[in-house]
Coordinates of C-alpha atoms in Angstrom, one line a residue:
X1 CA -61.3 -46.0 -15.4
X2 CA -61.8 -42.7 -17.2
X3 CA -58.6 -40.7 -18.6
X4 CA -55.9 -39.5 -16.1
X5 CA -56.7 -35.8 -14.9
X6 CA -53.6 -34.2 -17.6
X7 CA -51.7 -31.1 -16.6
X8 CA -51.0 -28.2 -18.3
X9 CA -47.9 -25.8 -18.5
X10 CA -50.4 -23.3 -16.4
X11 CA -53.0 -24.6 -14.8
X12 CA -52.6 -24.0 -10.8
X13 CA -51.4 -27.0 -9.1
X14 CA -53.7 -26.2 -6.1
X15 CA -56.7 -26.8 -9.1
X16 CA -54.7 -30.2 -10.8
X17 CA -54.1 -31.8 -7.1
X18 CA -58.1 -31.0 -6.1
X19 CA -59.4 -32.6 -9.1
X20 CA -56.5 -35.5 -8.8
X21 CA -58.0 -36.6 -5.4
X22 CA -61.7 -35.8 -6.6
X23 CA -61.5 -37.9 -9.1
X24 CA -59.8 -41.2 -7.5
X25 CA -63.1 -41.0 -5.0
X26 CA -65.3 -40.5 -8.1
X27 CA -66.2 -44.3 -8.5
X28 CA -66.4 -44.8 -4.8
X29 CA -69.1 -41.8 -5.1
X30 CA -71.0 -42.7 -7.8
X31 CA -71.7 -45.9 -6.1
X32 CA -72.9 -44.9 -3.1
X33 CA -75.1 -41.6 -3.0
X34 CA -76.2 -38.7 -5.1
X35 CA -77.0 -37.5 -8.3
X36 CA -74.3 -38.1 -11.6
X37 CA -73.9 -34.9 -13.5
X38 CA -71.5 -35.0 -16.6
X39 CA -70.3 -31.6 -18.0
X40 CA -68.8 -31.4 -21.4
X41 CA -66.9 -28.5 -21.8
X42 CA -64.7 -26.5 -18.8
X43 CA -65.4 -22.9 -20.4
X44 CA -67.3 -20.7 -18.8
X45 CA -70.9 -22.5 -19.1
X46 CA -69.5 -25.4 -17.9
X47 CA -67.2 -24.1 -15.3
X48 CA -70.5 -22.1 -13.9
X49 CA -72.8 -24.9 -14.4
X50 CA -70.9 -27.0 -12.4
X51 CA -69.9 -24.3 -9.3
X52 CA -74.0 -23.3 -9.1
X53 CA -75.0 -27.8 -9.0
X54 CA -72.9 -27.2 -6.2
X55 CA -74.1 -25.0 -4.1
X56 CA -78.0 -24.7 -5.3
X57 CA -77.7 -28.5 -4.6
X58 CA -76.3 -28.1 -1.1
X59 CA -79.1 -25.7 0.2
X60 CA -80.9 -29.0 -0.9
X61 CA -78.8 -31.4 1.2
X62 CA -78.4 -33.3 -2.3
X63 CA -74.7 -34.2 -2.8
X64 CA -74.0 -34.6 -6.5
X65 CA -71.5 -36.0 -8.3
X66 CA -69.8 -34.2 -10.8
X67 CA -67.6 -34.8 -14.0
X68 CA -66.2 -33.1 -16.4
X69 CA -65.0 -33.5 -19.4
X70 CA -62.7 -31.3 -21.9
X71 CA -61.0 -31.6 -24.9
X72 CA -58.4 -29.3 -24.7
X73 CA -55.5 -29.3 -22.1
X74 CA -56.6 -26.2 -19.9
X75 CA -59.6 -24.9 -18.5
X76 CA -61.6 -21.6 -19.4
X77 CA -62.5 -22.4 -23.1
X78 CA -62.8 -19.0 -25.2
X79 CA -60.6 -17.3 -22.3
X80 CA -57.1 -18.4 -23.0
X81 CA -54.2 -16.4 -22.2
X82 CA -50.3 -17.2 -23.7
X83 CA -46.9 -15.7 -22.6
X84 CA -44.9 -13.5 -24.5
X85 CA -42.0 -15.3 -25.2
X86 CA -42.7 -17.8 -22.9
X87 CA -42.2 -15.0 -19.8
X88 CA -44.7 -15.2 -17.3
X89 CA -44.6 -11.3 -16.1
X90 CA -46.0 -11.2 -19.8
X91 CA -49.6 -12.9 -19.9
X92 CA -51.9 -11.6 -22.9
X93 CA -55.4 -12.7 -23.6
X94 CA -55.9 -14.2 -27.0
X95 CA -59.8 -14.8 -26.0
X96 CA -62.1 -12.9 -23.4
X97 CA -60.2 -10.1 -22.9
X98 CA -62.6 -7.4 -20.4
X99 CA -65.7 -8.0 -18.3
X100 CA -67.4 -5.1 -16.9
X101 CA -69.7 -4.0 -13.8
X102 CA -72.7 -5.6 -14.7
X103 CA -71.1 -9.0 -15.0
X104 CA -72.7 -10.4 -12.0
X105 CA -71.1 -13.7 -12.3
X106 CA -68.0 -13.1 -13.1
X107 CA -67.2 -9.6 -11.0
X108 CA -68.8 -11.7 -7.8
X109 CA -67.0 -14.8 -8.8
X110 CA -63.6 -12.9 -8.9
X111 CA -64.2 -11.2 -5.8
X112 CA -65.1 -14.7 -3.8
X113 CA -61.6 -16.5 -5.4
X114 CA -59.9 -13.0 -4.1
X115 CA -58.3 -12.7 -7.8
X116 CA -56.3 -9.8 -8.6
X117 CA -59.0 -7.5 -10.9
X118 CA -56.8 -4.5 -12.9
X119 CA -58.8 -2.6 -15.0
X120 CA -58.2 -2.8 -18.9
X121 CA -57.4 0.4 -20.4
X122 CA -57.3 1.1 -24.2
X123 CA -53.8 1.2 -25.0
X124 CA -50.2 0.9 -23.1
X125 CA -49.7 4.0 -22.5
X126 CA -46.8 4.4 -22.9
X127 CA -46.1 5.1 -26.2
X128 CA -45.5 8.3 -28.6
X129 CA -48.8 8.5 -29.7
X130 CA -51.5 11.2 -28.3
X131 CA -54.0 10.0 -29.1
X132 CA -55.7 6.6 -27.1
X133 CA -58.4 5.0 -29.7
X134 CA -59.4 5.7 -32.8
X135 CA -61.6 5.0 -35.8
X136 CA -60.1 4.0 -39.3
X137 CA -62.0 3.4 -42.4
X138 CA -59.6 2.2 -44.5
X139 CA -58.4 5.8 -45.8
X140 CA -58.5 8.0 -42.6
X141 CA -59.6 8.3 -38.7
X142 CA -63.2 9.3 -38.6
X143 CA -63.0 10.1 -35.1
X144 CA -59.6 10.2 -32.3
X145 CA -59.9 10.6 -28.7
X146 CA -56.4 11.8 -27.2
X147 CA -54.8 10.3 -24.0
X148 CA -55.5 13.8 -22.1
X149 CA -59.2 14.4 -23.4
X150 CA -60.8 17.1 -21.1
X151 CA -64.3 18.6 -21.3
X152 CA -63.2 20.5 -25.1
X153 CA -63.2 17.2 -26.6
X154 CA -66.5 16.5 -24.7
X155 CA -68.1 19.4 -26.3
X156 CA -66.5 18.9 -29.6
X157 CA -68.1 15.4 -29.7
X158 CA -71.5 16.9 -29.0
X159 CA -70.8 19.2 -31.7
X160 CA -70.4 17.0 -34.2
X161 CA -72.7 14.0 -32.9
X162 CA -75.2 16.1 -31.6
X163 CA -77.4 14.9 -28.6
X164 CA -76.5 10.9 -30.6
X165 CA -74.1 9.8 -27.8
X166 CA -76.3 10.8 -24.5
X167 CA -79.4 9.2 -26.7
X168 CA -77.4 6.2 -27.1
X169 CA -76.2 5.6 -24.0
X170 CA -79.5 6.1 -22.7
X171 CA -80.8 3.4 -24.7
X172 CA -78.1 1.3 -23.9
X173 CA -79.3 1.4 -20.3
X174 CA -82.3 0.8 -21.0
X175 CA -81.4 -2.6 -22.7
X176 CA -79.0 -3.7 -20.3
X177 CA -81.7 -3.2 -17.4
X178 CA -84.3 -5.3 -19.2
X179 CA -81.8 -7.7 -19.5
X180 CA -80.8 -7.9 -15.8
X181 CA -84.0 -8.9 -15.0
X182 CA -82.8 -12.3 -16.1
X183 CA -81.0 -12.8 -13.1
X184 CA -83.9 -12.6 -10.7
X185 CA -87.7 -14.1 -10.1
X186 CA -89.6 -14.6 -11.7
X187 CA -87.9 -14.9 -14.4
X188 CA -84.9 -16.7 -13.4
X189 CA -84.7 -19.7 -13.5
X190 CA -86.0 -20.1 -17.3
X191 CA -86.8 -23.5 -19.0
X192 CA -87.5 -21.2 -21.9
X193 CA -84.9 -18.8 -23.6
X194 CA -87.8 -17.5 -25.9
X195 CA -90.1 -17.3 -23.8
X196 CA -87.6 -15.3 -21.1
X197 CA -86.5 -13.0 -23.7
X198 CA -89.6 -12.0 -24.9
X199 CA -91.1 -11.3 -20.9
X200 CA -88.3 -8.8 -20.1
X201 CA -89.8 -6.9 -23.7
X202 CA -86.4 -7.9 -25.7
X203 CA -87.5 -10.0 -28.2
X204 CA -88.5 -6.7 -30.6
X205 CA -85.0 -5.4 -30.3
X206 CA -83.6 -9.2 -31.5
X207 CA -85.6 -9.1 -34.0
X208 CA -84.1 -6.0 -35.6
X209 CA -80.4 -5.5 -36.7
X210 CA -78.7 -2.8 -34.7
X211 CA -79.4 -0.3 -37.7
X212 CA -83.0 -0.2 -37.1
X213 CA -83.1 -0.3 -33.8
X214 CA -81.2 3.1 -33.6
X215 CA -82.5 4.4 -36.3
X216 CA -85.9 4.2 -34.5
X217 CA -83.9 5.8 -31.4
X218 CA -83.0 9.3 -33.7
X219 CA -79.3 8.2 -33.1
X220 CA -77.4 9.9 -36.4
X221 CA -76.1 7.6 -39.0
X222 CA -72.8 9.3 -38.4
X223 CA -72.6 8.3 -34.8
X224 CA -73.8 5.1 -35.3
X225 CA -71.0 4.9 -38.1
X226 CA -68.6 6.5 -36.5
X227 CA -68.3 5.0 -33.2
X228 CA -71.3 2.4 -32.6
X229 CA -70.4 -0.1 -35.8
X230 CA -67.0 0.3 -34.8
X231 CA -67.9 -1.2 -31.1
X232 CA -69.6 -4.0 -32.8
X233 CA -66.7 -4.5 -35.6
X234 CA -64.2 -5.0 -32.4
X235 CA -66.4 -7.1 -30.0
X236 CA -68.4 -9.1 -32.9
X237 CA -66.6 -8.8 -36.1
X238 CA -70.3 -7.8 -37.4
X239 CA -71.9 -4.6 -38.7
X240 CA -74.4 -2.5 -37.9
X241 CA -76.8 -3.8 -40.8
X242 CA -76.4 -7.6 -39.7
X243 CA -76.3 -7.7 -36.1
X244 CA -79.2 -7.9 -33.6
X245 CA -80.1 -4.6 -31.5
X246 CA -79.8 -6.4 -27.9
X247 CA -75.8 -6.8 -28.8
X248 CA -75.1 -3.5 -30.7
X249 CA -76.3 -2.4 -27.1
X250 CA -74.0 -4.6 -25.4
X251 CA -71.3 -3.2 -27.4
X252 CA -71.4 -0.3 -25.6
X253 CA -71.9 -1.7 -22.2
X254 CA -68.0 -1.1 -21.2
X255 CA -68.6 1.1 -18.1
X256 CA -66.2 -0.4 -15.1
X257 CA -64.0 -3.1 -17.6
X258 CA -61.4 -5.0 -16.4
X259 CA -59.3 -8.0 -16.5
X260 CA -58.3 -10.9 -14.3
X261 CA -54.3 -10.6 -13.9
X262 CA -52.5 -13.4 -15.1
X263 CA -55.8 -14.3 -17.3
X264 CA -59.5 -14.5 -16.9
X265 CA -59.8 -18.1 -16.9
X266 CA -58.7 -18.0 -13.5
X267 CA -62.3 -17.4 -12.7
X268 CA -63.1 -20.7 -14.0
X269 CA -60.6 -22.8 -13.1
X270 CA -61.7 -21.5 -9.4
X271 CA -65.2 -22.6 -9.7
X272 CA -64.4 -25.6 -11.4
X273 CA -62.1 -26.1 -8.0
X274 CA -65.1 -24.5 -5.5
X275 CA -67.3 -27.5 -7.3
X276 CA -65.2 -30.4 -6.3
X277 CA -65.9 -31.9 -9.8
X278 CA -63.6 -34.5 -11.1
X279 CA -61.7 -32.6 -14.1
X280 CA -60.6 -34.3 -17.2
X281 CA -58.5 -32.3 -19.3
X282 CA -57.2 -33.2 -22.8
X283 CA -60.5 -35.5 -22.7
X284 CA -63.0 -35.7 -26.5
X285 CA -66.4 -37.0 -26.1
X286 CA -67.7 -38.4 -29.3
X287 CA -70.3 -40.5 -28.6
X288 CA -73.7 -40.0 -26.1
X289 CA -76.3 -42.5 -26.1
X290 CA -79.8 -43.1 -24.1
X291 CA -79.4 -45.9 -21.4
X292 CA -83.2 -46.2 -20.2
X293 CA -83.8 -42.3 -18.3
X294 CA -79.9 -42.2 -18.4
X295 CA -77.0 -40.9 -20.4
X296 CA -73.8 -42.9 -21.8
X297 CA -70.7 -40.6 -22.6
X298 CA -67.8 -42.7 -24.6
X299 CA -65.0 -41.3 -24.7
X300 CA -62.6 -40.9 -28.0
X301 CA -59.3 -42.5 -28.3
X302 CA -57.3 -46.1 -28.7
X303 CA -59.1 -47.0 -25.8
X304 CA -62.4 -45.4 -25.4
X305 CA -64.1 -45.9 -22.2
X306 CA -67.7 -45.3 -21.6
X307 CA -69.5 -43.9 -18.3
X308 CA -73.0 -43.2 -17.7
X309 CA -75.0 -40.6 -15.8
X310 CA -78.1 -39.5 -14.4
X311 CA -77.8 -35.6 -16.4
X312 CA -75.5 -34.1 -18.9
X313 CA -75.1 -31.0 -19.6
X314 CA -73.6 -29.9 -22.7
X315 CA -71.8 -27.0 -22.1
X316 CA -69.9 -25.9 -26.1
X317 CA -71.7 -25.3 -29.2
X318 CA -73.0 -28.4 -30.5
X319 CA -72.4 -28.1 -34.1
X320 CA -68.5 -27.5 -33.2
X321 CA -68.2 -30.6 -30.6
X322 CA -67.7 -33.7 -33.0
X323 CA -70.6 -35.6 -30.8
X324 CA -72.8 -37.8 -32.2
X325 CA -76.6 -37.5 -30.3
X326 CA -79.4 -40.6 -30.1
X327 CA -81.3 -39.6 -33.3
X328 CA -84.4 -39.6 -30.8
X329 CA -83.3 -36.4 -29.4
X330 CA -83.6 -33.3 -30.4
X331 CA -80.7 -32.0 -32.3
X332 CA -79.6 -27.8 -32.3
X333 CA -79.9 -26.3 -35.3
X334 CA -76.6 -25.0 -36.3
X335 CA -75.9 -21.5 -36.7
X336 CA -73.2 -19.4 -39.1
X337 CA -70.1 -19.0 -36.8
X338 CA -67.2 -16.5 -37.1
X339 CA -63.7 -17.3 -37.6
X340 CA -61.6 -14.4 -36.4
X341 CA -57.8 -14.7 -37.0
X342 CA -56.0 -13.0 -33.8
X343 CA -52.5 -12.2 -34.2
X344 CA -50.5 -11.6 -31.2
X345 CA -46.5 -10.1 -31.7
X346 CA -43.7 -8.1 -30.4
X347 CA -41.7 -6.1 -32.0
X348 CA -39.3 -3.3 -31.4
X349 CA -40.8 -0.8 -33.8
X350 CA -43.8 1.6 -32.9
X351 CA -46.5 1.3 -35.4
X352 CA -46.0 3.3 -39.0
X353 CA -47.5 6.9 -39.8
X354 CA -47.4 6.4 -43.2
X355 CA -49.6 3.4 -42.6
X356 CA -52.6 5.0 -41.7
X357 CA -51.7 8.1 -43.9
X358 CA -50.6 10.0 -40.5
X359 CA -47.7 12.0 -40.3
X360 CA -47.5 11.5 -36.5
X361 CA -47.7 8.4 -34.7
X362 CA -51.2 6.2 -34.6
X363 CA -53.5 5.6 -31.8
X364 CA -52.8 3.0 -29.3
X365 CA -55.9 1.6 -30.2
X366 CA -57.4 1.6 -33.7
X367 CA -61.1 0.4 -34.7
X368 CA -62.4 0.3 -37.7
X369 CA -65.3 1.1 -39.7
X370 CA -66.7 0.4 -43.2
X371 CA -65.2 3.4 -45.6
X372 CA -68.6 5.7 -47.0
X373 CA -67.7 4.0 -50.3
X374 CA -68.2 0.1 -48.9
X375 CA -71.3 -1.7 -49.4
X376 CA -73.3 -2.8 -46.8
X377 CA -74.2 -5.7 -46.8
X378 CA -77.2 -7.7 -45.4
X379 CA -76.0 -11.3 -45.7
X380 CA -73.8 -13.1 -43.4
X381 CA -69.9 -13.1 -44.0
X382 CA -66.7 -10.8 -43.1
X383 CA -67.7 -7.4 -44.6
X384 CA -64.9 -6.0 -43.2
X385 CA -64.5 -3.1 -46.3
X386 CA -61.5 -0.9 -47.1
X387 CA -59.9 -1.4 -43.4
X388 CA -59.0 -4.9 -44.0
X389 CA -58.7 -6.0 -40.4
X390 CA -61.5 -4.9 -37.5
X391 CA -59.1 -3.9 -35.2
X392 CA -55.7 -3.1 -34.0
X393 CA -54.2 -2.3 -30.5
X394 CA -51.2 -2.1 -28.7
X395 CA -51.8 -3.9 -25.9
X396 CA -48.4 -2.9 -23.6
X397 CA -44.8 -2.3 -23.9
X398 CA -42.5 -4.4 -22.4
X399 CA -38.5 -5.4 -22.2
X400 CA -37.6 -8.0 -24.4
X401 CA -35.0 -11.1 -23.9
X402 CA -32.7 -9.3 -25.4
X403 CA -32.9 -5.9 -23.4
X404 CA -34.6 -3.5 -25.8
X405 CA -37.8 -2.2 -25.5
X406 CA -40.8 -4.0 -27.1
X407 CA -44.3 -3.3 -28.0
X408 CA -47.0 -5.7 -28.1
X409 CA -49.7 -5.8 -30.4
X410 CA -53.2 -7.5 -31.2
X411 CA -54.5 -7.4 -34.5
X412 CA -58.1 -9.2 -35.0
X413 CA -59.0 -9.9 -39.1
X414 CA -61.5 -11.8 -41.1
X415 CA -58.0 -13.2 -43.1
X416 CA -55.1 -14.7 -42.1
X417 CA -51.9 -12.1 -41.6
X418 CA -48.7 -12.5 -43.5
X419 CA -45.1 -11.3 -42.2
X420 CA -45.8 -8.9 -45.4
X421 CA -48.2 -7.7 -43.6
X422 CA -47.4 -7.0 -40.1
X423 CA -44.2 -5.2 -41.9
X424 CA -46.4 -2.5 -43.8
X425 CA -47.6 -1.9 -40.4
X426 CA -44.4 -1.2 -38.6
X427 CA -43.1 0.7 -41.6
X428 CA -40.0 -2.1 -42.4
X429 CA -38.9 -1.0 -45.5
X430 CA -37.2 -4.4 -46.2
X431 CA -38.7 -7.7 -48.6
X432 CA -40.7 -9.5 -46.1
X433 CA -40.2 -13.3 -45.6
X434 CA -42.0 -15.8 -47.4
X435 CA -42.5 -17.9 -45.2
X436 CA -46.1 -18.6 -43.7
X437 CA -46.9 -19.6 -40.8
X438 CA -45.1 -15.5 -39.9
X439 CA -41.2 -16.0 -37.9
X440 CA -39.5 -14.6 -35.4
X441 CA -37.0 -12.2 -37.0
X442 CA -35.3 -8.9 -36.0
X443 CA -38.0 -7.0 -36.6
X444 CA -40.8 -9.3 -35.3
X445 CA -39.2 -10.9 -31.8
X446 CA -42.3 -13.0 -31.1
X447 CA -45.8 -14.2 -33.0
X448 CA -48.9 -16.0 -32.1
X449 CA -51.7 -16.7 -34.4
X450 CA -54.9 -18.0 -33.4
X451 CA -58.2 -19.2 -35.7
X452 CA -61.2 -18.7 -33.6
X453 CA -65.1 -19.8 -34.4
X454 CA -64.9 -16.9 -31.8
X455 CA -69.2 -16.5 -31.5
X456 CA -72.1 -16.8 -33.6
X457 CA -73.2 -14.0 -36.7
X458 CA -75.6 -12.8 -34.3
X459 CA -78.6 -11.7 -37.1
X460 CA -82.0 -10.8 -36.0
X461 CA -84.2 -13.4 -34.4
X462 CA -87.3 -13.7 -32.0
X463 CA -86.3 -17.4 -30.9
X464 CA -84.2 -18.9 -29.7
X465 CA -82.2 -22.8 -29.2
X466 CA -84.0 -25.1 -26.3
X467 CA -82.3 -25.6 -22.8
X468 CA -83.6 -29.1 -22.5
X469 CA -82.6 -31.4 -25.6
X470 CA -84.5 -34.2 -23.7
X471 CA -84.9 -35.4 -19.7
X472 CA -82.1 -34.6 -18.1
X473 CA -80.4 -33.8 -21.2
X474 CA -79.3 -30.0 -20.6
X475 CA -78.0 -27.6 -23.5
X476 CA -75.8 -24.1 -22.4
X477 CA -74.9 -22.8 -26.3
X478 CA -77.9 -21.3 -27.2
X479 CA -77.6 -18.1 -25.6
X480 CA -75.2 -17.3 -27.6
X481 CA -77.7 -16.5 -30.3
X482 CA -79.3 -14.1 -27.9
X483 CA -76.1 -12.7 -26.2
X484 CA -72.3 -14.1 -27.3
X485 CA -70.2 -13.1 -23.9
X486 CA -68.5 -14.9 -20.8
X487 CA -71.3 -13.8 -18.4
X488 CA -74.1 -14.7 -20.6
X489 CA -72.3 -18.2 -20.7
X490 CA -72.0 -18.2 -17.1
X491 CA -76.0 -17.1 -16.8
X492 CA -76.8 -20.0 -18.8
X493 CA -74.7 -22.3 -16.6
X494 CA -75.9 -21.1 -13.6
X495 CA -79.9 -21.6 -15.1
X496 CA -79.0 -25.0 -16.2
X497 CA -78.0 -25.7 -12.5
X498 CA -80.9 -24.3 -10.7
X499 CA -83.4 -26.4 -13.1
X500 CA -81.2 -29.3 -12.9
X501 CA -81.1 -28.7 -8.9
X502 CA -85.2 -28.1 -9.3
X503 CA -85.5 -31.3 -11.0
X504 CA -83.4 -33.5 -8.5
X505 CA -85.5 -32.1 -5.6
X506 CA -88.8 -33.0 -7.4
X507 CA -87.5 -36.4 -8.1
X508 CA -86.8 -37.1 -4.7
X509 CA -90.2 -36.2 -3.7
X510 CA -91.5 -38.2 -6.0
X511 CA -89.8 -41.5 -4.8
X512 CA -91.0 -40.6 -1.4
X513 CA -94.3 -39.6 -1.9
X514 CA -95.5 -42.5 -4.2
X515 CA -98.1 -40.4 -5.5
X516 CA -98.5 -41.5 -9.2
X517 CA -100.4 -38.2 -9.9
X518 CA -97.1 -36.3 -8.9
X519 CA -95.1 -38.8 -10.7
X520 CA -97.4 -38.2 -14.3
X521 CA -97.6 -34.6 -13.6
X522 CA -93.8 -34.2 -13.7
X523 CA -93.8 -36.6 -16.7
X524 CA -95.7 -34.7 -18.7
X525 CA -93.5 -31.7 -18.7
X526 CA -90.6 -33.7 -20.7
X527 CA -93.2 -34.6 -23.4
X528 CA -92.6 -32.1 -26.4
X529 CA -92.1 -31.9 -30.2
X530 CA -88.7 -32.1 -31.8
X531 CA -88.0 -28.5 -32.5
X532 CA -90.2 -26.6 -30.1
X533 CA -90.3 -25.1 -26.8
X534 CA -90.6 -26.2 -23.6

């Protein structure tokens, strides 16, 4: 027997009791009909991987069975949510915090689980400040937008940007429709990233950094500066001169956001439940080996148990699983990741003026920007320049345990903070603690610090990591290279399923056809190079 399903201190019980009785049938299943489908990971790849077997399978009449495994002990991977002070009625993303119109997936997904959608402003609100975002560069705020902005501060931003923010957005349409095409025929499904990238005509603006690619536009370097690198310093941690044109234009993609209440993994956690896979939570898979045209998933632990299955998808970045692969199969290359330090806290002080060399309060939200004296670099690391963090928001306000009023902030930074630090911020004029990992004190009711490998230094590139590591060996990660979000994830998921469906029905007319022809034909398509494309 595989690992008990585990629970977690918020996973819905509805989701923990489905899975409980899915996976006490699951032997029973296995032995008796349908394709086995293993899933490592239960973020969104492999929560939408496993919801689309499902349902492109059953407009098949093929019943699967499904399994998945994850290490951690909650569902939804990179979109995590914690409590503040352990309260419920105060749920903050530490992970995926927005998706927007165009995510297909994930707006359709939410609407079909009937999940309460808010949208996600820029600040609280409800604070002294006027103004709502703005961006720092380490010695002052190159551009402010107020809470109250009219169609003044529209012309003022045409006056100083000049026609750079209609040309921008413009090509940032542009992009995203090219991309959309993804979702349809005859492009989707895709056994080829590459090849799928370079068909909808974005493979020239991957293989640019962002810098070029508007500087090709006639988008000013002050614009770009100003408000575009600041986009891609929040969402990517990356600058203009190192990251890829197809995501600076995501960047700016934020028409319709908004948020899942209670936490976006809700969306995932109700498609891993609309799949009727059998979850295992708090679950490590080291070990995958080749059993004939079948795969062997041992599990870690005292007591490792081993399983096999008919197709495995591999739904997390390879280089970060701890999973050994047959040496006969094609391994992903590993790519430079991230690590973003998040800070969540609460604290009963606004932010400083003095901080940001203001004499009235901040912005709700602050981005940041390299300062004109910074160098900009071209290789890969945290160039995060005179700023010193990539950005800093206050997220709400809120009453504390103790009755007093509390905001709530989110700082993301290439470094670790200290208490020293989040104390210059809120202007205590006291000796900060020592101590480190940062304390609840009087003047800080409430920390959480996170390390994330958050997504990939997304640099120029034309190609991009195979789908299929071998026959019915399936591979989600490499989209991140092209496109580092929840919904790309969740395409990727969803294109895994329809080949893996595709495959199934092909199989099955093989064994009832007999026809050796058909049966060498389909052969033939698994027989490839380590290291190129299918």
């Amino acid at each position: 027997m595989l690992p008990a399903l585990e629970s977690s201190c918020w996973l819905p019980l509805l989701l923990l009791a489905a899975a409980a009785i899915v996976c006490e049938t699951a032997a029973k299943a296995q032995a008796s009909h349908g394709a086995n489908i293993a899933i490592i990971g239960a973020g969104s790849a492999g929560a939408s991987a496993a919801y689309y077997v499902r349902r492109f399978a059953a407009a098949q009449g093929i019943q699967p069975n499904i399994t998945i495994f994850e290490k951690e002990p909650r569902v939804g991977g990179r979109s995590y949510t914690v409590n503040v002070w352990d309260d419920p009625v105060y749920p903050v993303e530490v992970g995926g915090s927005i998706f927007v119109d165009v995510n297909t997936n994930l707006v359709s997904a939410a609407k079909e689980f009937g999940l309460p959608v808010t949208g996600a402003g820029s600040g609280s609100g409800d604070s002294d400040a006027q103004d709502e975002f703005g961006v720092w560069n380490g010695e002052n705020f190159v551009f402010r937008e107020r809470k109250d902005s009219n169609w003044w501060d529209t012309v003022k931003l045409f006056w100083k940007y000049g026609l750079s923010p209609l040309k921008a957005n413009n090509l940032m349409k542009s992009t995203v429709a090219s991309f959309l095409k993804l979702y349809d025929e005859p492009h989707f499904p895709f056994r080829s990233l590459s090849d799928a990238v370079s068909a909808v005509g974005l493979d020239t603006v991957t293989s640019q950094t962002g810098r070029e690619y508007l500087n090709a536009a006639g988008i000013s370097l002050d614009f770009q500066n100003d408000i575009i690198q600041a986009a891609t310093r929040v969402n990517y941690a990356q600058n203009l001169q190192n990251i890829h044109g197809v995501e600076a234009m995501v960047c700016l993609a934020t028409s319709g956001a908004k948020a899942i209440q209670g936490g976006n993994w809700q969306i995932f956690a109700g498609m891993i439940k609309a799949s009727g896979a059998c979850l295992h939570l708090n679950t490590s898979i080291t070990h995958i080996s080749k059993v004939e045209d079948r795969w062997a998933l041992r599990t870690a632990g005292d007591s490792p148990e081993t399983s096999i299955y008919d197709h495995l998808i591999l739904a997390s970045p390879y280089q970060l699983s701890n999973i050994d692969l047959p040496a006969e199969v094609y391994q992903p290359a590993p790519i430079p990741y991230v690590t973003l330090h998040v800070t969540l806290f609460a604290s009963p002080h606004p932010i400083s003026p003095p901080a940001f060399n203001l004499s009235s309060p901040p912005p709700e939200m602050i981005l940041t920007t390299l300062h004109p004296t910074d160098t900009e670099s071209d290789t890969v690391g945290p160039n995060v320049g005179s700023a010193k963090f990539w950005s800093h928001s206050l997220l709400q306000t809120a009453i504390g345990p103790d009755g007093t009023k509390q905001y709530i902030y989110k700082i993301f930074s290439p470094e670790r903070l200290t208490a020293k630090d989040l104390y210059f911020v809120l202007g205590v004029d006291e000796q900060s603690p020592s101590h480190d990992p940062i304390q609840a004190d009087e003047h800080i009711s409430w920390v959480h610090q996170k390390i994330w490998k958050s997504y990939p230094y997304l640099q120029p590139r034309s190609s991009f990591e195979q789908i299929t590591l071998d026959k019915g060996l399936w591979y989600t990660s490499g989209i991140e290279g092209f496109i580092s979000t929840m919904e790309t994830s969740s395409l990727m998921g969803k294109n895994v399923a329809q080949l893996l469906v595709d495959d199934l029905v092909r199989e099955g007319l093989m064994r009832s056809s007999g026809y050796e022809e058909i049966n060498k034909e389909a052969e033939s398509q698994w027989e490839f190079e380590p290291g190129s494309e299918l």
